[in-house]
Amino acid sequence: MAILKIFSFLLSAIAITAPFSGCQPSTSNNELNSKPKETTVNSTNSHTKLVSTSSKPRWSIAIHGGAGGDLDRWSPQQRQARIDGLQRALSKGKSMLSNSANAIDVAEAVVRVLEDDPNFNAGRGAVLNEIGEYSLDASLMDGSDLSCGAVANIRKSKNPISLARAVRDKTPHVFLVGDEADAFGIEAALPTETADYFKTQEQIDSWNEWRKRQDAKKNTTSRNDHNKPEDRLFYLGTVGCVVMDDQGALAAATSTGGLLGKKYGRIGDTPIIGAGTYANNKTCAVSCTGIGELFIRNHIASAVSSRLEFLNESLEQASRYAIEKTLPVDSGGLIAVDAQGNIETIYNTPIMARGQANSEGLYRVGLADWVDGEPK
Ligand code: ASP
C-alpha cells in the first residue's frame, strides 16, 4: 500500500512539472532550474556558464561578439569599447523583450546594433579578405515556423542582417548571394553604404599585419590552416543573438565579415542555416562563431537542436557535446537558448565576447570574466 502511495505521488509530481518541460529533457532542465544560484563550470578546453532561475523566465536573450581575439593584444580602451558595444546590444534586446517584442524582431535589432559598431567583425568594421576587400554574410531564423533568410558575399547593404530578413519576408527563397543579393536590397529600399563606411582603419591595419605574416610564411595555405592557434588573433568579432520571447517563440541571428585573409569568394558557416544559425521553437535557438569550415562540416547549430529533439539531451549537454566533443580546441563557440529560457554561452577558445539577460534579473556581459549588471 505504502509503495502504491509513493508511486501515485510520483505520478502526480510528473503531471505537475510536465507543462514546463515542453519537448525538452525535463530532468536536466528541472535540475538546472532547481539550483538556487548560478553554477559555473570550467573544463580544460571550454568555458560555460549555466544560468539557473527558480522559475521559467518570461524571456531570455544571449548575444555574442565573436570567439576570437586576444585580450593581451587589446588596449584597455579596446576592451572597454567591446564591453560597451555588448552592453548597448544587450540593453536594446532587454528593453524590446520587456515590451513584449517578437523574438525575430529582437534578434534582428540586436544584431543591427552590433553590425553598426566598428568594434565587431560584422557590417562596419568587418575583416578583410586575401585581396584586402570586405564581403559580408548573415542569416536569421524564426523558430515559430522555421522561416529563415540568408545572404552572403554582399558589399552594399548597411545591415546585412536586415537584408537576410528581407529575403525571409519578401521572397519565397532562403539564400541570396553577391551582387544580386545587393540589388535585391536596393529594390527592397534598404539603406546602402560604400567601402569608406565598411572598411575601418583598425581592419586595414590588421590586414597589413596579416599580409606581412603571410609573406613571412612563404608557403601555400593548407586545408586546416585556420586551425592553428597563432591565427586565433584573427577570428575576432562575428556577432549573433538568440532569443526566447514572452510568447515562448525562439529566434537566432548571426552576421559576419568572415575570417581575415579568407579566399576571395569564400563563404563560412554564418549564413548557412543549420551550420552557423538555427532556431526551432520545439528545441532551441543557436548562433555560432569560430572557424566556419569546421562548423559547416559538423552542422553545429542544427546538431545542438537535434540532440535535444532526438536524444532528449539538455541544452547544456548538447552544447557541450558540440563544443567539447565535436570541435577541436580553439575553434570557436556558440550561444543558445532553449524553449524553457535556459541559456548557454560556451566556447573552446580563450575568450568569447558575450552577454546574457533574462526577465528574472540576469544581466551580464564579458570577454573572459563577466561584468555583472547594466551600465549606470
Ligand atoms: N564563423 C565565421 C566564419 O567562418 C567567423 C567567426 O565566427 O569569427 O565566417
Short mmCIF file of C-alpha atoms and ligand atoms in Angstrom, two decimals:
data_model
loop_
_atom_site.label_atom_id
_atom_site.label_comp_id
_atom_site.label_asym_id
_atom_site.label_seq_id
_atom_site.Cartn_x
_atom_site.Cartn_y
_atom_site.Cartn_z
CA MET A 1 0.00 0.00 0.00
CA ALA A 2 2.79 2.36 1.00
CA ILE A 3 4.55 1.57 -2.24
CA LEU A 4 1.35 2.34 -4.20
CA LYS A 5 1.05 5.69 -2.44
CA ILE A 6 4.63 6.62 -3.26
CA PHE A 7 4.02 5.60 -6.87
CA SER A 8 0.89 7.74 -7.19
CA PHE A 9 2.69 10.69 -5.55
CA LEU A 10 5.47 10.38 -8.12
CA LEU A 11 2.92 10.29 -10.97
CA SER A 12 1.23 13.46 -9.76
CA ALA A 13 4.61 15.19 -9.39
CA ILE A 14 5.40 14.32 -13.00
CA ALA A 15 1.98 15.67 -14.08
CA ILE A 16 2.67 18.98 -12.29
CA THR A 17 6.06 19.52 -13.88
CA ALA A 18 5.05 18.31 -17.38
CA PRO A 19 3.71 21.65 -18.69
CA PHE A 20 7.10 23.22 -18.11
CA SER A 21 9.07 20.51 -19.81
CA GLY A 22 7.79 21.05 -23.35
CA CYS A 23 9.77 18.78 -25.63
CA GLN A 24 12.91 19.34 -23.60
CA PRO A 25 14.53 16.80 -21.33
CA SER A 26 12.70 17.74 -18.18
CA THR A 27 15.13 16.16 -15.77
CA SER A 28 18.19 18.16 -16.55
CA ASN A 29 16.35 21.42 -17.09
CA ASN A 30 14.48 20.98 -13.85
CA GLU A 31 17.76 20.15 -12.19
CA LEU A 32 19.17 23.40 -13.51
CA ASN A 33 16.06 25.31 -12.57
CA SER A 34 16.06 23.96 -9.04
CA LYS A 35 19.54 25.26 -8.26
CA PRO A 36 19.17 28.41 -6.21
CA LYS A 37 22.24 30.11 -7.62
CA GLU A 38 24.11 30.25 -10.87
CA THR A 39 26.57 27.46 -11.46
CA THR A 40 29.88 27.92 -13.23
CA VAL A 41 31.58 25.03 -14.92
CA ASN A 42 35.06 25.29 -16.33
CA SER A 43 36.81 22.46 -18.05
CA THR A 44 40.23 22.29 -19.59
CA ASN A 45 39.15 23.22 -23.08
CA SER A 46 35.86 25.04 -22.75
CA HIS A 47 34.11 27.59 -20.62
CA THR A 48 30.42 27.54 -19.99
CA LYS A 49 28.12 29.43 -17.71
CA LEU A 50 24.91 27.76 -16.71
CA VAL A 51 22.06 30.00 -15.84
CA SER A 52 19.50 28.83 -13.38
CA THR A 53 16.50 30.56 -12.02
CA SER A 54 13.85 29.32 -9.65
CA SER A 55 11.14 29.53 -12.34
CA LYS A 56 10.96 29.64 -16.09
CA PRO A 57 11.91 33.15 -17.26
CA ARG A 58 9.30 35.03 -19.30
CA TRP A 59 12.04 35.90 -21.77
CA SER A 60 15.74 35.18 -22.24
CA ILE A 61 18.42 36.52 -24.55
CA ALA A 62 22.08 35.81 -25.26
CA ILE A 63 24.46 37.64 -27.59
CA HIS A 64 27.97 37.07 -28.86
CA GLY A 65 30.62 39.28 -30.41
CA GLY A 66 32.93 36.52 -31.62
CA ALA A 67 35.14 33.83 -30.09
CA GLY A 68 38.43 35.18 -31.35
CA GLY A 69 40.86 37.88 -30.48
CA ASP A 70 43.38 38.11 -27.74
CA LEU A 71 42.90 40.13 -24.56
CA ASP A 72 46.65 40.78 -24.34
CA ARG A 73 46.65 42.38 -27.77
CA TRP A 74 43.82 44.75 -26.95
CA SER A 75 44.44 48.01 -25.13
CA PRO A 76 42.23 48.76 -22.10
CA GLN A 77 40.33 51.18 -24.37
CA GLN A 78 39.73 48.49 -27.00
CA ARG A 79 38.49 46.05 -24.34
CA GLN A 80 36.20 48.68 -22.88
CA ALA A 81 34.87 49.56 -26.34
CA ARG A 82 33.91 45.91 -26.86
CA ILE A 83 32.29 45.66 -23.43
CA ASP A 84 30.37 48.87 -24.14
CA GLY A 85 29.24 47.51 -27.51
CA LEU A 86 27.95 44.33 -25.88
CA GLN A 87 26.15 46.40 -23.23
CA ARG A 88 24.44 48.55 -25.87
CA ALA A 89 23.25 45.50 -27.79
CA LEU A 90 22.06 43.63 -24.70
CA SER A 91 20.22 46.71 -23.37
CA LYS A 92 18.44 47.04 -26.71
CA GLY A 93 17.33 43.41 -26.54
CA LYS A 94 16.29 43.69 -22.91
CA SER A 95 14.18 46.77 -23.45
CA MET A 96 12.44 45.28 -26.52
CA LEU A 97 11.72 41.99 -24.72
CA SER A 98 10.40 43.82 -21.64
CA ASN A 99 7.95 45.47 -24.03
CA SER A 100 6.85 42.11 -25.45
CA ALA A 101 8.62 42.36 -28.81
CA ASN A 102 8.79 39.22 -31.01
CA ALA A 103 11.90 37.05 -30.86
CA ILE A 104 12.75 37.54 -34.55
CA ASP A 105 12.42 41.35 -34.30
CA VAL A 106 14.66 41.40 -31.24
CA ALA A 107 17.32 39.15 -32.79
CA GLU A 108 17.46 41.35 -35.91
CA ALA A 109 17.53 44.64 -33.96
CA VAL A 110 20.27 43.46 -31.58
CA VAL A 111 22.46 42.22 -34.43
CA ARG A 112 21.97 45.58 -36.20
CA VAL A 113 23.41 47.35 -33.13
CA LEU A 114 26.47 45.09 -33.28
CA GLU A 115 26.82 45.47 -37.08
CA ASP A 116 26.84 49.27 -36.69
CA ASP A 117 29.60 49.02 -34.07
CA PRO A 118 33.07 49.06 -35.71
CA ASN A 119 34.49 47.04 -32.81
CA PHE A 120 32.93 43.85 -34.16
CA ASN A 121 33.53 41.87 -37.33
CA ALA A 122 30.14 42.41 -38.96
CA GLY A 123 28.74 45.25 -41.05
CA ARG A 124 31.01 48.24 -40.34
CA GLY A 125 34.41 47.03 -39.15
CA ALA A 126 34.32 43.69 -41.00
CA VAL A 127 37.66 41.92 -41.51
CA LEU A 128 39.24 41.97 -44.97
CA ASN A 129 39.81 39.06 -47.34
CA GLU A 130 43.00 37.98 -49.15
CA ILE A 131 42.80 40.93 -51.57
CA GLY A 132 42.09 43.45 -48.82
CA GLU A 133 38.36 43.76 -49.53
CA TYR A 134 35.35 43.07 -47.34
CA SER A 135 32.39 40.80 -48.07
CA LEU A 136 29.56 40.22 -45.64
CA ASP A 137 27.43 37.20 -44.69
CA ALA A 138 24.35 36.99 -42.43
CA SER A 139 21.35 34.82 -41.65
CA LEU A 140 18.39 34.65 -39.29
CA MET A 141 15.77 32.07 -38.43
CA ASP A 142 12.37 32.17 -36.79
CA GLY A 143 11.78 29.07 -34.66
CA SER A 144 7.99 29.50 -34.83
CA ASP A 145 7.69 28.32 -38.42
CA LEU A 146 11.30 27.57 -39.43
CA SER A 147 11.20 30.52 -41.83
CA CYS A 148 14.66 31.91 -42.50
CA GLY A 149 16.70 34.22 -44.70
CA ALA A 150 20.39 34.36 -45.57
CA VAL A 151 22.78 36.46 -47.65
CA ALA A 152 26.46 36.01 -48.49
CA ASN A 153 29.25 37.91 -50.20
CA ILE A 154 27.35 41.17 -50.13
CA ARG A 155 29.06 44.57 -50.13
CA LYS A 156 26.37 47.24 -50.13
CA SER A 157 23.56 46.73 -47.63
CA LYS A 158 24.39 48.69 -44.49
CA ASN A 159 22.87 45.99 -42.30
CA PRO A 160 23.34 42.51 -43.77
CA ILE A 161 21.02 41.01 -41.14
CA SER A 162 18.16 43.18 -42.41
CA LEU A 163 18.85 42.04 -45.95
CA ALA A 164 18.63 38.44 -44.69
CA ARG A 165 15.36 39.41 -43.01
CA ALA A 166 14.06 40.82 -46.29
CA VAL A 167 14.92 37.55 -48.07
CA ARG A 168 12.81 35.76 -45.45
CA ASP A 169 9.96 38.26 -45.52
CA LYS A 170 9.71 39.22 -49.17
CA THR A 171 10.85 36.22 -51.26
CA PRO A 172 9.92 32.54 -51.43
CA HIS A 173 13.65 31.75 -51.07
CA VAL A 174 16.13 31.28 -48.25
CA PHE A 175 19.53 32.33 -49.59
CA LEU A 176 20.70 35.09 -51.98
CA VAL A 177 24.35 35.87 -52.74
CA GLY A 178 26.65 38.50 -54.18
CA ASP A 179 25.69 41.43 -56.39
CA GLU A 180 22.23 40.01 -56.97
CA ALA A 181 21.57 39.98 -53.23
CA ASP A 182 22.74 43.59 -53.01
CA ALA A 183 20.48 44.51 -55.95
CA PHE A 184 17.57 42.92 -54.12
CA GLY A 185 18.42 45.04 -51.06
CA ILE A 186 18.24 48.18 -53.19
CA GLU A 187 14.87 47.05 -54.66
CA ALA A 188 13.66 46.46 -51.10
CA ALA A 189 14.72 50.05 -50.26
CA LEU A 190 17.23 49.00 -47.59
CA PRO A 191 19.94 51.57 -46.80
CA THR A 192 23.31 51.03 -48.52
CA GLU A 193 26.86 52.12 -47.71
CA THR A 194 30.19 52.23 -49.53
CA ALA A 195 33.70 50.94 -48.76
CA ASP A 196 34.58 54.11 -46.82
CA TYR A 197 31.95 53.15 -44.28
CA PHE A 198 32.63 49.41 -44.01
CA LYS A 199 36.49 49.44 -44.09
CA THR A 200 37.83 50.79 -40.81
CA GLN A 201 41.43 51.78 -40.12
CA GLU A 202 41.67 49.08 -37.44
CA GLN A 203 40.82 46.40 -40.02
CA ILE A 204 43.16 47.87 -42.63
CA ASP A 205 45.96 47.70 -40.02
CA SER A 206 45.07 44.10 -39.12
CA TRP A 207 45.11 43.16 -42.80
CA ASN A 208 48.56 44.72 -43.28
CA GLU A 209 49.83 42.73 -40.32
CA TRP A 210 48.23 39.54 -41.70
CA ARG A 211 49.80 40.22 -45.12
CA LYS A 212 53.26 40.51 -43.55
CA ARG A 213 52.75 37.23 -41.71
CA GLN A 214 51.71 35.52 -44.94
CA ASP A 215 54.75 36.85 -46.76
CA ALA A 216 56.96 35.61 -43.93
CA LYS A 217 55.43 32.13 -44.10
CA LYS A 218 56.03 31.86 -47.86
CA ASN A 219 54.11 28.62 -48.09
CA THR A 220 50.80 27.60 -49.54
CA THR A 221 47.65 27.60 -47.45
CA SER A 222 46.63 24.14 -46.32
CA ARG A 223 43.14 22.87 -45.57
CA ASN A 224 43.49 23.27 -41.82
CA ASP A 225 45.45 26.49 -41.83
CA HIS A 226 42.82 28.40 -39.88
CA ASN A 227 43.04 25.84 -37.13
CA LYS A 228 46.45 26.95 -35.93
CA PRO A 229 46.39 28.70 -32.57
CA GLU A 230 48.52 31.62 -33.79
CA ASP A 231 45.76 32.51 -36.24
CA ARG A 232 43.31 32.84 -33.34
CA LEU A 233 44.14 36.51 -33.17
CA PHE A 234 42.27 36.97 -36.39
CA TYR A 235 38.98 35.25 -35.75
CA LEU A 236 37.54 38.14 -33.93
CA GLY A 237 34.21 39.65 -33.76
CA THR A 238 31.39 37.84 -35.63
CA VAL A 239 28.11 38.74 -33.93
CA GLY A 240 24.97 36.85 -33.02
CA CYS A 241 21.85 36.85 -30.91
CA VAL A 242 19.43 34.16 -29.68
CA VAL A 243 16.11 34.95 -28.06
CA MET A 244 13.14 33.38 -26.32
CA ASP A 245 10.32 35.94 -26.21
CA ASP A 246 7.42 36.16 -23.77
CA GLN A 247 5.24 34.05 -26.08
CA GLY A 248 7.84 31.25 -25.99
CA ALA A 249 8.99 31.88 -29.58
CA LEU A 250 12.67 31.36 -30.38
CA ALA A 251 14.87 33.11 -32.95
CA ALA A 252 18.54 33.24 -33.91
CA ALA A 253 20.53 35.75 -35.98
CA THR A 254 24.23 35.83 -36.97
CA SER A 255 26.30 38.28 -39.04
CA THR A 256 29.98 38.38 -40.03
CA GLY A 257 32.74 39.65 -42.29
CA GLY A 258 34.17 36.09 -42.15
CA LEU A 259 37.81 35.27 -41.49
CA LEU A 260 40.65 37.72 -42.03
CA GLY A 261 42.53 36.83 -45.22
CA LYS A 262 39.79 34.46 -46.40
CA LYS A 263 39.89 33.43 -50.04
CA TYR A 264 38.03 35.74 -52.39
CA GLY A 265 34.51 34.27 -52.73
CA ARG A 266 34.77 32.13 -49.58
CA ILE A 267 31.58 31.77 -47.52
CA GLY A 268 31.67 30.49 -43.94
CA ASP A 269 29.07 28.98 -41.62
CA THR A 270 27.37 32.24 -40.61
CA PRO A 271 24.84 32.43 -43.47
CA ILE A 272 24.32 28.67 -43.65
CA ILE A 273 21.17 27.63 -41.86
CA GLY A 274 21.97 24.64 -39.66
CA ALA A 275 25.71 25.42 -39.53
CA GLY A 276 26.01 28.94 -38.05
CA THR A 277 22.37 29.68 -37.25
CA TYR A 278 19.34 27.60 -36.30
CA ALA A 279 16.06 28.05 -34.41
CA ASN A 280 13.13 25.77 -33.72
CA ASN A 281 10.51 26.52 -31.05
CA LYS A 282 10.39 22.80 -30.21
CA THR A 283 14.04 22.80 -29.15
CA CYS A 284 16.34 25.82 -29.13
CA ALA A 285 17.90 28.75 -30.97
CA VAL A 286 21.65 28.69 -31.70
CA SER A 287 24.16 31.17 -33.13
CA CYS A 288 27.79 30.12 -33.69
CA THR A 289 31.15 31.81 -34.07
CA GLY A 290 34.54 30.42 -34.98
CA ILE A 291 36.25 28.68 -37.87
CA GLY A 292 33.35 28.41 -40.26
CA GLU A 293 34.62 25.40 -42.18
CA LEU A 294 34.51 23.29 -39.01
CA PHE A 295 31.01 24.48 -38.13
CA ILE A 296 29.80 23.65 -41.65
CA ARG A 297 31.35 20.17 -41.68
CA ASN A 298 29.68 19.38 -38.37
CA HIS A 299 26.44 21.37 -38.98
CA ILE A 300 26.88 22.55 -35.41
CA ALA A 301 23.79 24.76 -34.92
CA SER A 302 21.25 22.18 -36.06
CA ALA A 303 23.20 19.37 -34.36
CA VAL A 304 22.55 21.04 -30.99
CA SER A 305 18.83 21.22 -31.79
CA SER A 306 18.74 17.60 -32.99
CA ARG A 307 20.40 16.36 -29.82
CA LEU A 308 17.62 18.00 -27.80
CA GLU A 309 14.92 16.64 -30.08
CA PHE A 310 16.13 13.11 -30.71
CA LEU A 311 18.43 12.29 -27.80
CA ASN A 312 16.46 14.18 -25.18
CA GLU A 313 19.62 15.95 -24.05
CA SER A 314 19.51 19.21 -22.10
CA LEU A 315 20.73 22.44 -23.73
CA GLU A 316 23.86 22.20 -21.63
CA GLN A 317 24.62 18.61 -22.65
CA ALA A 318 24.01 19.27 -26.34
CA SER A 319 26.05 22.50 -26.37
CA ARG A 320 28.91 20.82 -24.55
CA TYR A 321 28.87 17.92 -26.98
CA ALA A 322 29.14 20.33 -29.91
CA ILE A 323 31.92 22.49 -28.49
CA GLU A 324 33.89 19.98 -26.40
CA LYS A 325 33.44 16.69 -28.23
CA THR A 326 32.75 17.58 -31.86
CA LEU A 327 35.08 20.51 -32.48
CA PRO A 328 38.82 20.75 -31.84
CA VAL A 329 40.10 23.12 -29.16
CA ASP A 330 40.45 26.72 -30.30
CA SER A 331 37.82 26.52 -33.00
CA GLY A 332 35.03 28.70 -31.56
CA GLY A 333 31.85 28.79 -29.54
CA LEU A 334 28.10 29.18 -29.58
CA ILE A 335 25.25 30.83 -27.77
CA ALA A 336 21.92 29.07 -27.33
CA VAL A 337 18.60 29.48 -25.60
CA ASP A 338 16.04 26.71 -25.23
CA ALA A 339 12.26 26.63 -25.03
CA GLN A 340 12.46 26.88 -21.20
CA GLY A 341 14.56 30.03 -21.41
CA ASN A 342 17.79 28.31 -20.31
CA ILE A 343 20.88 29.99 -21.74
CA GLU A 344 24.25 28.56 -22.80
CA THR A 345 27.29 30.60 -23.85
CA ILE A 346 30.09 28.08 -24.41
CA TYR A 347 33.43 28.29 -26.22
CA ASN A 348 36.70 26.41 -26.55
CA THR A 349 38.82 29.49 -27.29
CA PRO A 350 40.44 31.68 -24.59
CA ILE A 351 37.67 34.27 -24.82
CA MET A 352 34.28 34.87 -26.34
CA ALA A 353 32.63 38.30 -26.26
CA ARG A 354 29.16 37.53 -24.95
CA GLY A 355 26.18 38.62 -22.91
CA GLN A 356 23.14 37.10 -21.21
CA ALA A 357 19.94 38.54 -19.79
CA ASN A 358 16.51 37.32 -18.76
CA SER A 359 13.28 38.55 -17.21
CA GLU A 360 14.42 37.35 -13.75
CA GLY A 361 17.15 39.97 -13.41
CA LEU A 362 20.10 38.19 -15.02
CA TYR A 363 22.19 40.78 -16.89
CA ARG A 364 25.88 40.45 -17.67
CA VAL A 365 28.43 40.72 -20.45
CA GLY A 366 32.04 39.57 -20.70
CA LEU A 367 35.10 38.94 -22.82
CA ALA A 368 36.71 36.50 -20.37
CA ASP A 369 35.30 37.32 -16.91
CA TRP A 370 31.74 38.50 -16.53
CA VAL A 371 30.81 42.11 -15.87
CA ASP A 372 27.54 41.94 -13.96
CA GLY A 373 24.74 44.45 -14.20
CA GLU A 374 23.62 47.14 -16.57
CA PRO A 375 25.79 50.22 -17.06
CA LYS A 376 24.79 53.19 -14.90
N1 ASP B 1 32.30 31.83 -38.35
C1 ASP B 1 32.75 32.95 -39.13
C2 ASP B 1 33.21 32.47 -40.47
O1 ASP B 1 33.84 31.45 -40.55
C3 ASP B 1 33.87 33.72 -38.46
C4 ASP B 1 33.71 34.00 -36.98
O2 ASP B 1 32.80 33.50 -36.33
O3 ASP B 1 34.52 34.78 -36.43
O4 ASP B 1 32.99 33.16 -41.44
#
